[in-house]
Amino acid sequence: MDYIKRDLESVILELSQEYACILVTGPRQVGKTTTLKRLMHPDRTYVSLDDLEERSLAKKDPALFLQLHQLPIFIDEVQYAPELFSYIKIAIDHGAEPGSFWLSGSQAFRMMSLAQESLAGRVALLHMSSLSQHEIYGEGKQAPLSIELEALKKRKPAGKQADLYELYERIWKGSLPGLVSGKYTNRTVFFSSYLQTYIDRDVTDLVPGINKLLFSDFVRAAACRTGQMLNVHDIASDVGVSADTAKRWLQILEKSDVIFYLRPYSNNLLKRTVKTPKMYFFDTGLVAYLTKYSSPEILANGAINGAILENYVVAEIRKSYHNNGEECLLWYYRDKDCNEVDLVIESDGQLHPLEIKRSVNPGSELIRTFSVLDKGSVPRGKGAIICMRPELSAIDADNYILPVWMI
């Protein structure tokens, strides 16, 4: 089993030279602990709050906890002892050296809110998701996706070409390190255990006494609607819970980084845009497991083949930004006249429209809706169709054809 180098490593090391505290958040089992341990020097103390004795001390007497453990320190699963944050702030204010505190946690919303409340201006916040296709199959350093010709040309040598079925094998397998690295070989057992551990540890921590079987059914119902505009009532009726319960449970999934939303783009000049977000899962392998697709070939020809491809593309674009420590301004567009653009990247004062298609030879008619963005106050930049074309191409000078394997 080989370690897979993470693109975020260089960012962590660079920021550790500037910030006294680094906080790495992300879903469960995406490699936060493994990566930070690999980057540690021998003089850094490692403490996991999975250890109940350490957790108890950190919660009851955080000052003593920090006195007992020498700096620099890596505190893993720090979400279990939020009491530490105020004392870390005190240590930083008293002159803690850059890189003194490395923290990791799997409840991103909770961690970020605690950090912003207690450590505002003192902590570098980083998000780690599951492995990107560049980390798994590519080489070299990968920049955030930019829809500019020279930037796109530089992406080609960093990726690994994949045809339709090779790509759906990537989608079906997913990108969690435990499976990709070969540590675990039984995919069904892996995802079943992953889901059970997530519910037993994260969900019950957020909502004690929750009906675990019903929540598991709820996650499956949500997975069936990945890549679609969110319809809370439909998901609720599938499982037999109220819409209010479904909303609360969706918040749990979002807070623990299992799902994320793509918000609709709008501004004061675009009055007729819809307000409903689209929902995606952080890992397409988990979606394929939850929706009972037993092979990549069946998935490639199944009912959700377009939606799960869109999920894959959106997730990979987000990773390309997060892995460089950058914010991703990513939207979708849909108005009440049914004009729709799958993705809109806002970058350098421009809007870059993107369409995602399973086709190898997409037609020029797909870019016609891009012009709806011209009505807004932010100028439209270059656009692209992300599809199964094997090589980078173009429809015209302002609209490119980008292979999925290059993102």
CSV table of C-alpha atoms in Angstrom, one decimal:
chain,number,residue,atom,x,y,z
A,1,MET,CA,0.0,0.0,0.0
A,2,ASP,CA,1.6,3.3,-1.1
A,3,TYR,CA,1.0,6.7,0.3
A,4,ILE,CA,-0.7,9.1,-2.3
A,5,LYS,CA,0.9,12.5,-2.2
A,6,ARG,CA,-1.7,15.3,-1.5
A,7,ASP,CA,-1.7,18.6,-3.4
A,8,LEU,CA,-2.6,20.3,-0.1
A,9,GLU,CA,0.8,19.3,1.5
A,10,SER,CA,2.7,22.3,0.1
A,11,VAL,CA,0.0,24.7,1.3
A,12,ILE,CA,0.1,23.3,4.8
A,13,LEU,CA,3.8,23.7,5.0
A,14,GLU,CA,3.9,27.2,3.6
A,15,LEU,CA,1.1,28.4,5.9
A,16,SER,CA,2.8,26.8,8.9
A,17,GLN,CA,5.7,29.3,8.4
A,18,GLU,CA,3.2,32.2,8.8
A,19,TYR,CA,0.3,31.1,11.1
A,20,ALA,CA,0.6,29.8,14.6
A,21,CYS,CA,-2.5,27.6,14.1
A,22,ILE,CA,-3.5,25.5,11.0
A,23,LEU,CA,-6.9,23.9,11.0
A,24,VAL,CA,-7.6,21.1,8.4
A,25,THR,CA,-11.3,20.1,8.1
A,26,GLY,CA,-13.0,17.7,5.8
A,27,PRO,CA,-15.2,14.6,5.6
A,28,ARG,CA,-14.3,11.4,7.6
A,29,GLN,CA,-11.5,9.2,6.3
A,30,VAL,CA,-10.3,11.5,3.5
A,31,GLY,CA,-6.7,11.4,4.8
A,32,LYS,CA,-6.4,14.4,7.1
A,33,THR,CA,-4.6,12.5,9.9
A,34,THR,CA,-2.4,10.5,7.5
A,35,THR,CA,-1.2,13.6,5.6
A,36,LEU,CA,-0.5,15.7,8.7
A,37,LYS,CA,1.4,12.8,10.4
A,38,ARG,CA,3.5,12.4,7.3
A,39,LEU,CA,4.4,16.1,7.3
A,40,MET,CA,5.2,16.1,11.0
A,41,HIS,CA,8.8,16.6,12.2
A,42,PRO,CA,9.8,14.2,15.1
A,43,ASP,CA,9.6,17.0,17.6
A,44,ARG,CA,5.9,17.6,17.1
A,45,THR,CA,3.6,16.0,19.7
A,46,TYR,CA,0.6,14.0,18.4
A,47,VAL,CA,-2.6,13.7,20.5
A,48,SER,CA,-5.8,12.2,19.3
A,49,LEU,CA,-9.0,13.1,21.1
A,50,ASP,CA,-10.4,9.7,20.0
A,51,ASP,CA,-8.5,8.7,23.2
A,52,LEU,CA,-11.2,9.1,25.8
A,53,GLU,CA,-8.8,10.0,28.6
A,54,GLU,CA,-7.2,12.8,26.5
A,55,ARG,CA,-10.6,14.0,25.4
A,56,SER,CA,-11.8,14.1,29.0
A,57,LEU,CA,-8.8,16.1,30.1
A,58,ALA,CA,-9.1,18.5,27.2
A,59,LYS,CA,-12.7,19.2,28.0
A,60,LYS,CA,-12.5,19.5,31.8
A,61,ASP,CA,-9.1,21.3,32.1
A,62,PRO,CA,-7.9,22.6,28.7
A,63,ALA,CA,-5.2,24.7,30.3
A,64,LEU,CA,-3.7,21.7,32.0
A,65,PHE,CA,-4.0,19.7,28.7
A,66,LEU,CA,-1.9,22.2,26.9
A,67,GLN,CA,0.6,22.4,29.7
A,68,LEU,CA,1.1,18.7,29.6
A,69,HIS,CA,1.7,18.5,25.9
A,70,GLN,CA,4.7,20.2,24.4
A,71,LEU,CA,4.5,22.5,21.5
A,72,PRO,CA,4.5,22.2,18.5
A,73,ILE,CA,1.5,19.9,18.7
A,74,PHE,CA,-0.9,18.1,16.3
A,75,ILE,CA,-4.4,17.7,18.0
A,76,ASP,CA,-6.5,15.2,16.0
A,77,GLU,CA,-10.3,15.1,16.1
A,78,VAL,CA,-10.3,18.5,17.9
A,79,GLN,CA,-14.1,18.8,17.4
A,80,TYR,CA,-14.5,16.7,20.5
A,81,ALA,CA,-13.1,19.4,22.8
A,82,PRO,CA,-14.1,22.8,21.6
A,83,GLU,CA,-13.1,24.1,25.0
A,84,LEU,CA,-9.5,24.1,23.7
A,85,PHE,CA,-10.0,26.9,21.3
A,86,SER,CA,-10.0,29.7,23.8
A,87,TYR,CA,-6.8,28.5,25.4
A,88,ILE,CA,-5.1,28.1,22.0
A,89,LYS,CA,-6.1,31.7,21.4
A,90,ILE,CA,-4.4,32.7,24.7
A,91,ALA,CA,-1.2,30.8,23.7
A,92,ILE,CA,-1.1,32.5,20.3
A,93,ASP,CA,-1.6,35.9,21.9
A,94,HIS,CA,1.3,35.2,24.2
A,95,GLY,CA,3.6,34.6,21.3
A,96,ALA,CA,3.3,31.0,20.1
A,97,GLU,CA,5.6,30.4,17.2
A,98,PRO,CA,4.3,29.8,13.6
A,99,GLY,CA,3.2,26.2,13.2
A,100,SER,CA,2.7,25.6,16.9
A,101,PHE,CA,-0.7,24.2,16.5
A,102,TRP,CA,-2.0,21.8,13.9
A,103,LEU,CA,-5.6,20.9,14.3
A,104,SER,CA,-7.9,18.5,12.4
A,105,GLY,CA,-11.6,17.7,12.6
A,106,SER,CA,-14.3,16.0,10.6
A,107,GLN,CA,-17.2,18.4,11.4
A,108,ALA,CA,-16.3,21.2,9.1
A,109,PHE,CA,-19.1,23.7,9.9
A,110,ARG,CA,-18.6,23.3,13.6
A,111,MET,CA,-14.8,23.6,13.4
A,112,MET,CA,-14.9,26.6,11.2
A,113,SER,CA,-17.5,28.4,13.4
A,114,LEU,CA,-15.5,27.7,16.5
A,115,ALA,CA,-12.2,28.8,14.8
A,116,GLN,CA,-13.8,32.0,13.5
A,117,GLU,CA,-15.3,32.8,16.9
A,118,SER,CA,-12.2,32.1,19.0
A,119,LEU,CA,-9.3,32.3,16.6
A,120,ALA,CA,-10.3,35.0,14.1
A,121,GLY,CA,-7.2,36.2,12.3
A,122,ARG,CA,-5.0,33.7,14.1
A,123,VAL,CA,-5.8,30.5,12.2
A,124,ALA,CA,-5.4,29.3,8.6
A,125,LEU,CA,-8.5,27.3,7.6
A,126,LEU,CA,-8.0,24.6,5.0
A,127,HIS,CA,-10.4,22.0,3.6
A,128,MET,CA,-9.4,18.5,2.5
A,129,SER,CA,-11.8,16.4,0.5
A,130,SER,CA,-11.3,12.9,-0.9
A,131,LEU,CA,-8.5,12.4,-3.4
A,132,SER,CA,-8.8,14.3,-6.6
A,133,GLN,CA,-8.4,12.5,-10.0
A,134,HIS,CA,-5.1,14.5,-10.4
A,135,GLU,CA,-3.8,13.1,-7.1
A,136,ILE,CA,-4.8,9.6,-8.0
A,137,TYR,CA,-3.9,9.4,-11.7
A,138,GLY,CA,-1.9,12.5,-12.6
A,139,GLU,CA,1.5,13.9,-11.8
A,140,GLY,CA,3.1,17.2,-10.9
A,141,LYS,CA,1.3,20.2,-9.3
A,142,GLN,CA,-2.3,21.0,-10.3
A,143,ALA,CA,-3.5,24.6,-10.3
A,144,PRO,CA,-7.2,25.6,-9.8
A,145,LEU,CA,-9.3,25.2,-12.9
A,146,SER,CA,-9.0,28.4,-15.0
A,147,ILE,CA,-10.9,28.8,-18.3
A,148,GLU,CA,-8.1,30.4,-20.2
A,149,LEU,CA,-6.4,28.7,-23.1
A,150,GLU,CA,-2.8,28.7,-21.7
A,151,ALA,CA,-3.9,27.5,-18.3
A,152,LEU,CA,-5.9,24.7,-19.9
A,153,LYS,CA,-2.9,23.6,-22.1
A,154,LYS,CA,-0.8,23.3,-18.9
A,155,ARG,CA,-3.3,20.9,-17.4
A,156,LYS,CA,-2.9,18.3,-20.1
A,157,PRO,CA,0.5,16.8,-19.1
A,158,ALA,CA,-0.6,16.7,-15.4
A,159,GLY,CA,-3.6,14.4,-16.1
A,160,LYS,CA,-4.2,10.9,-17.3
A,161,GLN,CA,-6.5,10.3,-20.3
A,162,ALA,CA,-9.6,8.2,-19.8
A,163,ASP,CA,-12.3,7.0,-22.1
A,164,LEU,CA,-16.0,6.7,-21.2
A,165,TYR,CA,-15.8,3.5,-19.3
A,166,GLU,CA,-12.5,4.3,-17.7
A,167,LEU,CA,-14.0,7.5,-16.4
A,168,TYR,CA,-17.1,5.8,-15.0
A,169,GLU,CA,-14.8,3.3,-13.3
A,170,ARG,CA,-13.2,6.3,-11.5
A,171,ILE,CA,-16.7,7.6,-10.6
A,172,TRP,CA,-17.9,4.2,-9.4
A,173,LYS,CA,-14.8,3.4,-7.3
A,174,GLY,CA,-14.8,6.8,-5.7
A,175,SER,CA,-11.8,8.7,-4.3
A,176,LEU,CA,-11.6,7.7,-0.6
A,177,PRO,CA,-7.9,6.9,0.2
A,178,GLY,CA,-8.8,3.6,1.9
A,179,LEU,CA,-10.1,2.1,-1.4
A,180,VAL,CA,-7.8,3.9,-3.8
A,181,SER,CA,-4.6,3.0,-2.0
A,182,GLY,CA,-5.6,-0.7,-1.9
A,183,LYS,CA,-5.7,-0.9,1.9
A,184,TYR,CA,-9.3,-2.2,1.6
A,185,THR,CA,-10.3,-4.3,-1.4
A,186,ASN,CA,-14.0,-5.2,-0.7
A,187,ARG,CA,-15.8,-2.0,-1.9
A,188,THR,CA,-19.2,-3.0,-0.5
A,189,VAL,CA,-17.9,-3.8,3.0
A,190,PHE,CA,-15.8,-0.6,2.9
A,191,PHE,CA,-18.8,1.7,2.1
A,192,SER,CA,-21.1,-0.1,4.4
A,193,SER,CA,-18.6,0.3,7.3
A,194,TYR,CA,-18.0,3.9,6.3
A,195,LEU,CA,-21.7,4.8,6.5
A,196,GLN,CA,-22.2,2.9,9.7
A,197,THR,CA,-19.2,4.6,11.4
A,198,TYR,CA,-20.3,8.0,10.1
A,199,ILE,CA,-23.8,7.6,11.6
A,200,ASP,CA,-22.5,6.0,14.9
A,201,ARG,CA,-19.9,8.7,15.5
A,202,ASP,CA,-20.7,11.9,13.8
A,203,VAL,CA,-24.5,11.9,13.4
A,204,THR,CA,-25.2,10.6,16.9
A,205,ASP,CA,-22.8,13.2,18.3
A,206,LEU,CA,-24.8,16.0,16.5
A,207,VAL,CA,-28.2,14.5,17.3
A,208,PRO,CA,-28.2,12.0,20.2
A,209,GLY,CA,-31.0,9.4,20.0
A,210,ILE,CA,-31.5,9.7,16.2
A,211,ASN,CA,-33.1,6.7,14.5
A,212,LYS,CA,-30.0,5.3,12.8
A,213,LEU,CA,-31.9,3.0,10.4
A,214,LEU,CA,-34.2,5.8,9.2
A,215,PHE,CA,-31.3,8.2,8.8
A,216,SER,CA,-29.5,5.6,6.7
A,217,ASP,CA,-32.5,5.3,4.4
A,218,PHE,CA,-32.6,9.1,4.3
A,219,VAL,CA,-29.0,9.2,3.0
A,220,ARG,CA,-29.9,6.7,0.3
A,221,ALA,CA,-32.9,8.8,-0.8
A,222,ALA,CA,-30.7,11.9,-1.0
A,223,ALA,CA,-28.1,10.0,-3.1
A,224,CYS,CA,-30.8,9.2,-5.6
A,225,ARG,CA,-31.2,12.9,-6.2
A,226,THR,CA,-27.6,14.0,-6.5
A,227,GLY,CA,-26.9,16.6,-9.1
A,228,GLN,CA,-30.5,17.8,-9.0
A,229,MET,CA,-32.3,20.8,-7.7
A,230,LEU,CA,-33.0,20.2,-4.0
A,231,ASN,CA,-36.6,19.0,-3.3
A,232,VAL,CA,-36.9,18.4,0.4
A,233,HIS,CA,-40.5,17.2,0.2
A,234,ASP,CA,-39.7,14.4,-2.2
A,235,ILE,CA,-36.8,13.1,-0.1
A,236,ALA,CA,-38.9,13.3,3.0
A,237,SER,CA,-41.9,11.4,1.4
A,238,ASP,CA,-39.5,8.7,0.2
A,239,VAL,CA,-38.4,8.0,3.8
A,240,GLY,CA,-41.6,8.8,5.6
A,241,VAL,CA,-40.4,11.7,7.7
A,242,SER,CA,-41.7,15.3,7.9
A,243,ALA,CA,-40.2,18.1,5.7
A,244,ASP,CA,-38.8,19.8,8.8
A,245,THR,CA,-37.0,16.6,9.8
A,246,ALA,CA,-35.6,16.2,6.3
A,247,LYS,CA,-34.3,19.8,6.5
A,248,ARG,CA,-32.6,19.1,9.8
A,249,TRP,CA,-31.1,15.9,8.5
A,250,LEU,CA,-29.8,17.6,5.3
A,251,GLN,CA,-28.2,20.2,7.6
A,252,ILE,CA,-26.4,17.3,9.4
A,253,LEU,CA,-25.2,15.9,6.0
A,254,GLU,CA,-23.9,19.3,5.0
A,255,LYS,CA,-22.3,20.1,8.4
A,256,SER,CA,-20.4,16.8,8.2
A,257,ASP,CA,-19.3,17.4,4.6
A,258,VAL,CA,-21.1,14.4,3.1
A,259,ILE,CA,-23.1,16.7,0.8
A,260,PHE,CA,-22.5,20.2,-0.5
A,261,TYR,CA,-24.7,22.7,-2.4
A,262,LEU,CA,-24.3,24.7,-5.5
A,263,ARG,CA,-26.1,27.9,-5.1
A,264,PRO,CA,-27.9,29.6,-8.1
A,265,TYR,CA,-26.2,32.6,-9.5
A,266,SER,CA,-28.1,35.9,-9.4
A,267,ASN,CA,-27.5,39.6,-9.1
A,268,ASN,CA,-29.7,42.7,-9.1
A,269,LEU,CA,-30.0,42.7,-12.9
A,270,LEU,CA,-31.1,39.0,-13.1
A,271,LYS,CA,-34.6,39.1,-11.6
A,272,ARG,CA,-36.0,35.8,-12.8
A,273,THR,CA,-33.5,33.4,-11.5
A,274,VAL,CA,-34.6,30.4,-9.4
A,275,LYS,CA,-33.6,30.3,-5.7
A,276,THR,CA,-33.2,26.6,-5.1
A,277,PRO,CA,-29.7,25.1,-4.7
A,278,LYS,CA,-28.5,21.9,-6.3
A,279,MET,CA,-27.2,19.1,-4.1
A,280,TYR,CA,-24.0,17.0,-4.6
A,281,PHE,CA,-22.2,14.4,-2.6
A,282,PHE,CA,-18.5,14.8,-1.8
A,283,ASP,CA,-17.7,11.3,-3.2
A,284,THR,CA,-19.3,9.6,-6.2
A,285,GLY,CA,-18.2,6.2,-5.1
A,286,LEU,CA,-20.5,6.6,-2.0
A,287,VAL,CA,-23.3,7.7,-4.3
A,288,ALA,CA,-22.9,4.6,-6.5
A,289,TYR,CA,-22.9,2.4,-3.5
A,290,LEU,CA,-26.0,4.0,-2.0
A,291,THR,CA,-27.9,3.8,-5.3
A,292,LYS,CA,-27.0,0.1,-5.7
A,293,TYR,CA,-24.9,0.2,-8.9
A,294,SER,CA,-22.8,-3.0,-8.9
A,295,SER,CA,-20.4,-2.1,-11.6
A,296,PRO,CA,-19.0,0.8,-13.6
A,297,GLU,CA,-20.6,-0.5,-16.8
A,298,ILE,CA,-24.1,-0.6,-15.3
A,299,LEU,CA,-23.6,2.9,-13.8
A,300,ALA,CA,-22.4,4.3,-17.2
A,301,ASN,CA,-25.7,3.2,-18.7
A,302,GLY,CA,-28.0,3.7,-15.7
A,303,ALA,CA,-30.6,6.3,-15.0
A,304,ILE,CA,-28.3,8.6,-13.0
A,305,ASN,CA,-25.3,8.5,-15.4
A,306,GLY,CA,-25.6,12.1,-16.3
A,307,ALA,CA,-26.3,13.3,-12.8
A,308,ILE,CA,-23.4,11.4,-11.3
A,309,LEU,CA,-21.0,12.6,-14.0
A,310,GLU,CA,-22.1,16.2,-13.1
A,311,ASN,CA,-21.5,15.5,-9.4
A,312,TYR,CA,-18.0,14.2,-10.3
A,313,VAL,CA,-17.1,17.2,-12.4
A,314,VAL,CA,-18.4,19.7,-9.8
A,315,ALA,CA,-16.6,17.9,-7.0
A,316,GLU,CA,-13.3,17.8,-8.9
A,317,ILE,CA,-13.4,21.5,-9.7
A,318,ARG,CA,-14.0,22.3,-6.0
A,319,LYS,CA,-11.0,20.1,-5.1
A,320,SER,CA,-8.8,21.9,-7.6
A,321,TYR,CA,-9.4,25.1,-5.6
A,322,HIS,CA,-9.4,23.7,-2.1
A,323,ASN,CA,-6.2,21.7,-2.7
A,324,ASN,CA,-4.5,25.1,-3.4
A,325,GLY,CA,-6.0,26.7,-0.3
A,326,GLU,CA,-8.2,28.9,-2.5
A,327,GLU,CA,-11.9,29.8,-2.3
A,328,CYS,CA,-14.1,28.4,-5.1
A,329,LEU,CA,-16.8,30.8,-6.3
A,330,LEU,CA,-18.9,28.2,-8.1
A,331,TRP,CA,-22.6,28.6,-9.0
A,332,TYR,CA,-25.2,27.3,-11.5
A,333,TYR,CA,-27.7,29.4,-13.4
A,334,ARG,CA,-31.3,28.7,-14.1
A,335,ASP,CA,-34.1,31.2,-14.6
A,336,LYS,CA,-37.9,30.9,-14.8
A,337,ASP,CA,-37.7,30.7,-18.6
A,338,CYS,CA,-35.8,27.4,-18.2
A,339,ASN,CA,-32.5,28.8,-19.4
A,340,GLU,CA,-29.8,26.9,-17.6
A,341,VAL,CA,-26.0,26.8,-17.3
A,342,ASP,CA,-24.6,23.8,-15.4
A,343,LEU,CA,-21.7,25.7,-13.8
A,344,VAL,CA,-20.6,29.3,-13.5
A,345,ILE,CA,-17.1,30.0,-12.2
A,346,GLU,CA,-16.6,33.6,-10.9
A,347,SER,CA,-13.0,34.5,-11.2
A,348,ASP,CA,-11.0,37.8,-11.7
A,349,GLY,CA,-14.2,39.8,-12.2
A,350,GLN,CA,-15.7,37.6,-14.9
A,351,LEU,CA,-18.2,34.8,-15.1
A,352,HIS,CA,-17.1,31.7,-16.9
A,353,PRO,CA,-20.1,29.5,-18.0
A,354,LEU,CA,-19.6,25.7,-18.2
A,355,GLU,CA,-21.8,22.9,-19.6
A,356,ILE,CA,-21.3,19.2,-18.6
A,357,LYS,CA,-22.2,16.6,-21.2
A,358,ARG,CA,-21.6,12.9,-21.5
A,359,SER,CA,-21.2,13.3,-25.3
A,360,VAL,CA,-17.9,12.9,-27.2
A,361,ASN,CA,-18.9,15.4,-29.9
A,362,PRO,CA,-20.9,18.2,-28.3
A,363,GLY,CA,-22.6,20.6,-30.6
A,364,SER,CA,-22.3,24.4,-30.7
A,365,GLU,CA,-26.0,24.7,-29.7
A,366,LEU,CA,-24.9,23.9,-26.1
A,367,ILE,CA,-23.3,27.3,-25.7
A,368,ARG,CA,-26.3,29.3,-26.7
A,369,THR,CA,-27.6,29.7,-23.2
A,370,PHE,CA,-24.2,31.2,-22.1
A,371,SER,CA,-25.5,34.6,-23.4
A,372,VAL,CA,-28.1,34.8,-20.6
A,373,LEU,CA,-25.2,35.9,-18.3
A,374,ASP,CA,-24.7,39.0,-20.5
A,375,LYS,CA,-27.7,40.5,-18.8
A,376,GLY,CA,-25.9,40.6,-15.4
A,377,SER,CA,-23.6,43.2,-14.0
A,378,VAL,CA,-20.5,41.0,-14.1
A,379,PRO,CA,-19.0,40.6,-17.6
A,380,ARG,CA,-18.9,37.1,-19.2
A,381,GLY,CA,-15.5,35.6,-19.9
A,382,LYS,CA,-14.4,32.4,-21.7
A,383,GLY,CA,-16.7,29.4,-21.5
A,384,ALA,CA,-16.3,25.7,-22.0
A,385,ILE,CA,-18.1,22.4,-22.5
A,386,ILE,CA,-16.8,19.7,-20.2
A,387,CYS,CA,-17.3,16.3,-21.9
A,388,MET,CA,-15.9,13.0,-23.0
A,389,ARG,CA,-13.8,14.4,-25.9
A,390,PRO,CA,-10.4,12.8,-25.6
A,391,GLU,CA,-8.4,16.0,-26.3
A,392,LEU,CA,-8.7,19.7,-25.6
A,393,SER,CA,-10.5,21.4,-28.4
A,394,ALA,CA,-12.6,24.5,-29.1
A,395,ILE,CA,-15.9,25.6,-30.6
A,396,ASP,CA,-14.7,29.1,-31.2
A,397,ALA,CA,-12.1,31.5,-29.7
A,398,ASP,CA,-14.3,32.1,-26.6
A,399,ASN,CA,-15.6,28.6,-25.9
A,400,TYR,CA,-13.4,25.5,-25.4
A,401,ILE,CA,-14.1,21.8,-25.3
A,402,LEU,CA,-12.5,20.4,-22.2
A,403,PRO,CA,-12.1,16.6,-21.5
A,404,VAL,CA,-13.3,15.5,-18.1
A,405,TRP,CA,-10.0,13.8,-17.4
A,406,MET,CA,-8.2,17.2,-17.6
A,407,ILE,CA,-10.2,19.0,-14.9
